[in-house]
Amino acid sequence: MAETLRIALAGLGTVGAGVLRLLEDNGELITARAGRRIEVVAVSARERSKDRGVDLSPYAWEDDMTAFAGRDDVDVVVELVGGSDGPALALARKALAGGKGLVTANKAMVAHHGLELARLAEDRGTPMRYEAAVAGGIPVIKGLGEGAAANRIERIYGILNGTCNYILSEMETTGRDFGEVLADAQALGYAEADPAFDIEGVDAAHKLAILASVAFGTELDFAAVDTSGITRIRSADIAQARALGYVIRLLGISDCDESGGERRLFQRVAPCLVPRSHPLASVDGPTNAVVAEGNHVGRLLFEGAGAGDGPTASAVVADLIDIARGNATAPFSLPVASLEASKPADPGNRRSRAYLRFMVADRPGVLAEITAAMRDAGVSIESMIQQGHPDDTDGDPVLVTMVTHEGPESSVTAALNVLDGSPSLVEEPLVMRLLG
Amino acid sequence: MAETLRIALAGLGTVGAGVLRLLEDNGELITARAGRRIEVVAVSARERSKDRGVDLSPYAWEDDMTAFAGRDDVDVVVELVGGSDGPALALARKALAGGKGLVTANKAMVAHHGLELARLAEDRGTPMRYEAAVAGGIPVIKGLGEGAAANRIERIYGILNGTCNYILSEMETTGRDFGEVLADAQALGYAEADPAFDIEGVDAAHKLAILASVAFGTELDFAAVDTSGITRIRSADIAQARALGYVIRLLGISDCDESGGERRLFQRVAPCLVPRSHPLASVDGPTNAVVAEGNHVGRLLFEGAGAGDGPTASAVVADLIDIARGNATAPFSLPVASLEASKPADPGNRRSRAYLRFMVADRPGVLAEITAAMRDAGVSIESMIQQGHPDDTDGDPVLVTMVTHEGPESSVTAALNVLDGSPSLVEEPLVMRLLG
């Protein structure tokens, strides 16, 4: 049996403790699969004395985790500290520069600095892996970068944030409104005390940018992800969607637009209407799921737990087993020099069907104003519902929803620009696309 | 860039031609991902002159494919001939013995001889891969053996035969009976002229035996798979299942029974009742899907096309890319010596809920006879339906279905043994388990 693979672990939160527990629980199996022992030799975290339910006495302690990079008894650094910059990035850079392998679960850092880190890993001939950064325990980076490697991927999309999916499926099941369900999710530990990163779509955007790079062989471009969250969705939207045969899911969607003779990368995170019959429609609760469409394999779907200590630790240790086995796939499946620096696609050129929701003043002429703006912009309306007040309470705003026929997104934008500032609209309209 | 990986391809049916097309279509991308060119140098098939829609002139031709093993210009042999023994096995053995890598899509051969071939590969230090043998284009061997490698897998189950799934979902949608739908499936190319391997569950059993070995680290034991097919399912069963909130799917299910202090491997292929809310219930048509439950990652699901030239070629070429990259996972994820020779579990000890369907003579006392047999064997009935004739045609057999409470499978068997040969039963009862 080959030499032990020696690990230094930075960050002992739930995932860090989960990795230690997993290595202990399944140690014998992991050694057999990896062909050698995987042994944690050193750990680091903010507080040494905190009770984490795991015994830290077998491991050397470093107050300064960047010291891992200088330790001769360490082969791979596992970074579970989090944050796109700061200590995590300093550690990752130092570790790779020092010739150590890097395994990380840090989606923000990979989304912002993945290309730089991959270049560093390539220069030093040392492995870098981040399966746990995308969709928790689901081996989707491996599935795309190895399992589907023979394919030109045509589109990738999925449910990438468990918190949002939990909130949306709870809203659907219970009929309650966003704020209430969010508060419950926080109490249950499904949402953070500061939930902005999740509910505003940023976390999903991190993951989408990483997936897009692996799927399309393009350079990471997180800044170009067109991102919106779920905070404006009301129970009325969910009810309307249901009546139309859809459910609402926060999706990350990416494809390549090759129409202009030049490949342009489209990346969007937004709530979408998903047909009830689509596999993603039945993905409920904190589960994640990713669909990849390859030019020979067709549609692949990967589904599983998107977060949690067990699933995330499973992905971290899978990366370690790969490194122990000597599996040497490039971090983004292609050498850095082969990744294409593609420009962002213009969403205006995309064709889709849209769901539009207006809160309008209950007075004559409002519908005429909205429909005229649509007509003038060339938007064709497939169906429209105005919800009357059962008790005809004059003056209260009423809900108008419509679904458009397929057309350029720019037309919908043009129509909404005309309506912008109209006293008929009580609040900004909500636009969601239908997954086609 | 490293040297070209040189391939010899045996078998030029739809999959073989699909591999040549895929290598041509996506050649540049595949070279970039693999880090070197993957080039077919020689081919072999039964008939040289047949038109396959691909140009064979760039490749050397061998009438006898086992000659590949002796060619110095070949690194990897791709076996797409099929059949558990005969020429395919002779080729696989010779290729590995000659130090060539082996990639195969041949589930029958791997199920029967996989262990011997893996041992040979290991002895010669040469790679052996068979992703395409299980669930077509879905990277599930990689997903289990690498992606979920850190986990003790607790159960694996799935839809492993597209033909059966197509037939069952068509029966469900159209209400038509088995024979009619099978004939249509044959006309559409979803079922073979001789469909026995598919509809009797043998093909799914091949795949299940392979999956079980990778998932549980056990030696392949195809002979121990408890196999039944879908030929006895009637549209009435599908309607009854639907009324109870279930759909019928042919599932392969495997887990380890550790109750007796000794690990025993349970492997079964059988039609099962799957709750409507389960992700497998919405897998329709020729799609395959595999669920793996890991002790840390929880439930993973992999779904995609289970057959067809494109998906199967995608898996074959993914294996070639892995070999080109030098990725060196053992064929069954563990070294052969570490695979456990576990005994088959006794299904009688398993606890499940069962659906039972009887065709009975329409005369007094029949229900009393059946229910007494159940009571005497300790089987507790949860619900029972006897379908009356709307026009009360005396003498025609009638359908009696029941669902039992959870209990040992041996009790149901005991009850049916008592009823065996009873003149009240017009045909052998059908038993299907409910997926728990």
Coordinates of N, CA and C in Angstrom, one line a residue, chain B residues 155-243:
Chain B
R155 N -28.3 1.1 0.7 CA -29.2 0.5 -0.2 C -29.0 1.1 -1.6
I156 N -29.3 0.3 -2.6 CA -29.2 0.9 -4.0 C -30.4 0.3 -4.7
Y157 N -31.1 1.1 -5.5 CA -32.3 0.6 -6.2 C -32.5 1.5 -7.4
G158 N -33.2 1.0 -8.4 CA -33.5 1.9 -9.5 C -34.2 1.2 -10.7
I159 N -34.4 2.0 -11.7 CA -35.0 1.5 -12.9 C -33.9 1.3 -13.9
L160 N -33.7 0.0 -14.2 CA -32.4 -0.3 -14.9 C -32.7 -0.9 -16.3
N161 N -34.0 -1.0 -16.7 CA -34.3 -1.5 -18.0 C -35.3 -0.6 -18.7
G162 N -34.9 0.1 -19.7 CA -35.7 1.1 -20.4 C -36.9 0.5 -21.1
T163 N -36.7 -0.7 -21.7 CA -37.8 -1.4 -22.4 C -39.0 -1.6 -21.4
C164 N -38.7 -2.2 -20.3 CA -39.7 -2.5 -19.3 C -40.4 -1.2 -18.8
N165 N -39.5 -0.2 -18.6 CA -40.1 1.1 -18.1 C -41.0 1.7 -19.2
Y166 N -40.6 1.6 -20.4 CA -41.4 2.1 -21.5 C -42.7 1.4 -21.5
I167 N -42.7 0.1 -21.4 CA -43.9 -0.7 -21.5 C -44.8 -0.4 -20.3
L168 N -44.3 -0.3 -19.1 CA -45.1 -0.1 -17.9 C -45.7 1.4 -18.0
S169 N -44.9 2.3 -18.4 CA -45.5 3.7 -18.5 C -46.5 3.8 -19.6
E170 N -46.3 3.1 -20.7 CA -47.3 3.1 -21.8 C -48.6 2.4 -21.3
M171 N -48.5 1.3 -20.6 CA -49.7 0.6 -20.1 C -50.4 1.6 -19.1
E172 N -49.7 2.3 -18.3 CA -50.3 3.3 -17.4 C -51.0 4.4 -18.1
T173 N -50.4 4.9 -19.2 CA -51.0 6.1 -19.8 C -52.2 5.7 -20.7
T174 N -52.0 4.5 -21.4 CA -53.1 4.1 -22.3 C -54.1 3.2 -21.8
G175 N -53.8 2.5 -20.7 CA -54.7 1.5 -20.2 C -54.7 0.2 -20.9
R176 N -53.8 0.1 -21.9 CA -53.8 -1.1 -22.7 C -53.0 -2.3 -22.0
D177 N -53.2 -3.5 -22.5 CA -52.5 -4.6 -21.8 C -51.1 -4.9 -22.3
F178 N -50.4 -5.7 -21.6 CA -49.0 -5.9 -21.8 C -48.7 -6.3 -23.2
G179 N -49.4 -7.3 -23.8 CA -49.0 -7.9 -25.1 C -49.1 -6.8 -26.2
E180 N -50.1 -6.0 -26.2 CA -50.3 -5.0 -27.1 C -49.2 -4.0 -27.1
V181 N -48.9 -3.5 -25.9 CA -47.9 -2.5 -25.7 C -46.5 -3.0 -26.1
L182 N -46.3 -4.3 -25.8 CA -45.0 -4.9 -26.2 C -44.8 -4.9 -27.7
A183 N -45.9 -5.3 -28.4 CA -45.9 -5.3 -29.9 C -45.5 -3.9 -30.4
D184 N -46.2 -2.9 -29.8 CA -45.9 -1.5 -30.3 C -44.4 -1.2 -30.0
A185 N -44.0 -1.5 -28.8 CA -42.6 -1.2 -28.4 C -41.6 -1.9 -29.4
Q186 N -42.0 -3.1 -29.8 CA -41.1 -3.7 -30.8 C -41.1 -3.0 -32.1
A187 N -42.3 -2.6 -32.5 CA -42.4 -1.8 -33.8 C -41.6 -0.5 -33.7
L188 N -41.6 0.1 -32.6 CA -40.9 1.4 -32.4 C -39.4 1.2 -32.1
G189 N -38.9 0.0 -32.0 CA -37.5 -0.2 -31.7 C -37.2 -0.1 -30.2
Y190 N -38.2 0.1 -29.3 CA -37.9 0.1 -27.9 C -37.7 -1.3 -27.3
A191 N -38.2 -2.3 -28.1 CA -38.0 -3.7 -27.6 C -37.4 -4.5 -28.7
E192 N -36.6 -5.5 -28.3 CA -36.0 -6.4 -29.3 C -37.0 -7.4 -29.9
A193 N -36.7 -7.9 -31.1 CA -37.6 -9.0 -31.6 C -37.7 -10.1 -30.6
D194 N -36.6 -10.5 -30.0 CA -36.8 -11.5 -28.9 C -36.6 -10.7 -27.6
P195 N -37.7 -10.3 -27.0 CA -37.6 -9.4 -25.8 C -37.4 -10.1 -24.5
A196 N -37.1 -11.4 -24.5 CA -37.1 -12.2 -23.2 C -36.1 -11.6 -22.2
F197 N -34.9 -11.2 -22.6 CA -33.9 -10.7 -21.7 C -34.4 -9.5 -21.0
D198 N -35.1 -8.6 -21.7 CA -35.6 -7.4 -21.1 C -36.8 -7.7 -20.2
I199 N -37.9 -8.3 -20.8 CA -39.1 -8.3 -20.0 C -39.1 -9.4 -18.9
E200 N -38.2 -10.3 -19.0 CA -38.1 -11.2 -17.9 C -37.1 -10.8 -16.8
G201 N -36.5 -9.6 -16.9 CA -35.7 -9.0 -15.9 C -34.3 -9.4 -15.9
V202 N -33.8 -10.2 -16.9 CA -32.4 -10.6 -16.9 C -31.5 -9.5 -17.1
D203 N -31.8 -8.6 -18.1 CA -30.9 -7.5 -18.4 C -30.8 -6.6 -17.1
A204 N -31.9 -6.3 -16.4 CA -31.8 -5.5 -15.2 C -31.0 -6.2 -14.1
A205 N -31.1 -7.5 -14.1 CA -30.4 -8.3 -13.1 C -28.9 -8.2 -13.3
H206 N -28.5 -8.3 -14.6 CA -27.1 -8.1 -14.9 C -26.6 -6.8 -14.3
K207 N -27.4 -5.7 -14.6 CA -26.9 -4.4 -14.1 C -26.9 -4.3 -12.6
L208 N -28.0 -4.9 -12.0 CA -28.0 -4.8 -10.6 C -26.8 -5.5 -9.9
A209 N -26.5 -6.7 -10.4 CA -25.3 -7.4 -9.8 C -24.1 -6.5 -9.9
I210 N -23.9 -5.8 -11.0 CA -22.7 -5.0 -11.2 C -22.8 -3.8 -10.2
L211 N -23.9 -3.1 -10.1 CA -24.1 -2.0 -9.2 C -23.8 -2.4 -7.8
A212 N -24.4 -3.6 -7.4 CA -24.2 -4.1 -6.0 C -22.8 -4.3 -5.7
S213 N -22.0 -4.8 -6.6 CA -20.6 -5.1 -6.3 C -19.9 -3.7 -6.0
V214 N -20.1 -2.7 -6.9 CA -19.5 -1.4 -6.7 C -20.0 -0.8 -5.4
A215 N -21.3 -0.9 -5.2 CA -21.9 -0.1 -4.0 C -21.4 -0.8 -2.7
F216 N -21.4 -2.1 -2.6 CA -21.2 -2.7 -1.3 C -19.8 -3.3 -1.2
G217 N -19.0 -3.3 -2.2 CA -17.7 -3.9 -2.1 C -17.7 -5.4 -2.0
T218 N -18.7 -6.0 -2.6 CA -18.9 -7.4 -2.6 C -18.5 -8.0 -3.9
E219 N -18.2 -9.3 -3.9 CA -17.9 -10.0 -5.2 C -19.2 -10.1 -6.0
L220 N -19.1 -9.9 -7.3 CA -20.2 -10.0 -8.2 C -20.9 -11.4 -8.0
D221 N -22.2 -11.4 -7.9 CA -22.9 -12.7 -7.7 C -24.2 -12.6 -8.5
F222 N -24.1 -12.6 -9.8 CA -25.3 -12.5 -10.7 C -26.3 -13.7 -10.4
A223 N -25.7 -14.9 -10.2 CA -26.6 -16.0 -10.0 C -27.5 -15.9 -8.8
A224 N -27.2 -15.0 -7.9 CA -28.0 -14.9 -6.7 C -29.1 -13.9 -6.8
V225 N -29.2 -13.2 -7.9 CA -30.2 -12.2 -8.1 C -31.6 -12.9 -8.2
D226 N -32.5 -12.5 -7.3 CA -33.8 -13.0 -7.3 C -34.6 -12.2 -8.4
T227 N -34.9 -12.9 -9.5 CA -35.3 -12.1 -10.7 C -36.7 -12.5 -11.2
S228 N -37.6 -11.5 -11.3 CA -38.8 -11.7 -12.0 C -39.1 -10.5 -12.9
G229 N -39.9 -10.8 -13.9 CA -40.1 -9.8 -15.0 C -41.5 -9.2 -14.9
I230 N -41.9 -8.6 -16.0 CA -43.2 -7.9 -16.0 C -44.2 -8.5 -16.8
T231 N -44.0 -9.7 -17.3 CA -44.9 -10.3 -18.3 C -46.3 -10.6 -17.7
R232 N -46.4 -10.8 -16.4 CA -47.7 -11.2 -15.8 C -48.5 -10.0 -15.4
I233 N -48.0 -8.8 -15.5 CA -48.7 -7.6 -15.1 C -49.8 -7.2 -16.1
R234 N -51.0 -7.0 -15.5 CA -52.2 -6.6 -16.3 C -52.5 -5.2 -16.1
S235 N -53.3 -4.7 -17.1 CA -53.7 -3.3 -16.9 C -54.5 -3.1 -15.6
A236 N -55.2 -4.2 -15.2 CA -56.0 -4.1 -13.9 C -55.0 -3.9 -12.7
D237 N -53.8 -4.5 -12.8 CA -52.9 -4.2 -11.7 C -52.5 -2.8 -11.6
I238 N -52.3 -2.2 -12.8 CA -51.8 -0.8 -12.9 C -52.9 0.1 -12.4
A239 N -54.2 -0.2 -12.7 CA -55.3 0.6 -12.3 C -55.4 0.5 -10.8
Q240 N -55.3 -0.7 -10.2 CA -55.4 -0.9 -8.8 C -54.3 -0.1 -8.1
A241 N -53.1 -0.3 -8.6 CA -51.9 0.4 -8.0 C -52.2 1.9 -8.0
R242 N -52.7 2.4 -9.1 CA -53.0 3.9 -9.2 C -54.0 4.3 -8.1
A243 N -55.1 3.5 -8.0 CA -56.1 3.8 -7.0 C -55.5 3.9 -5.6

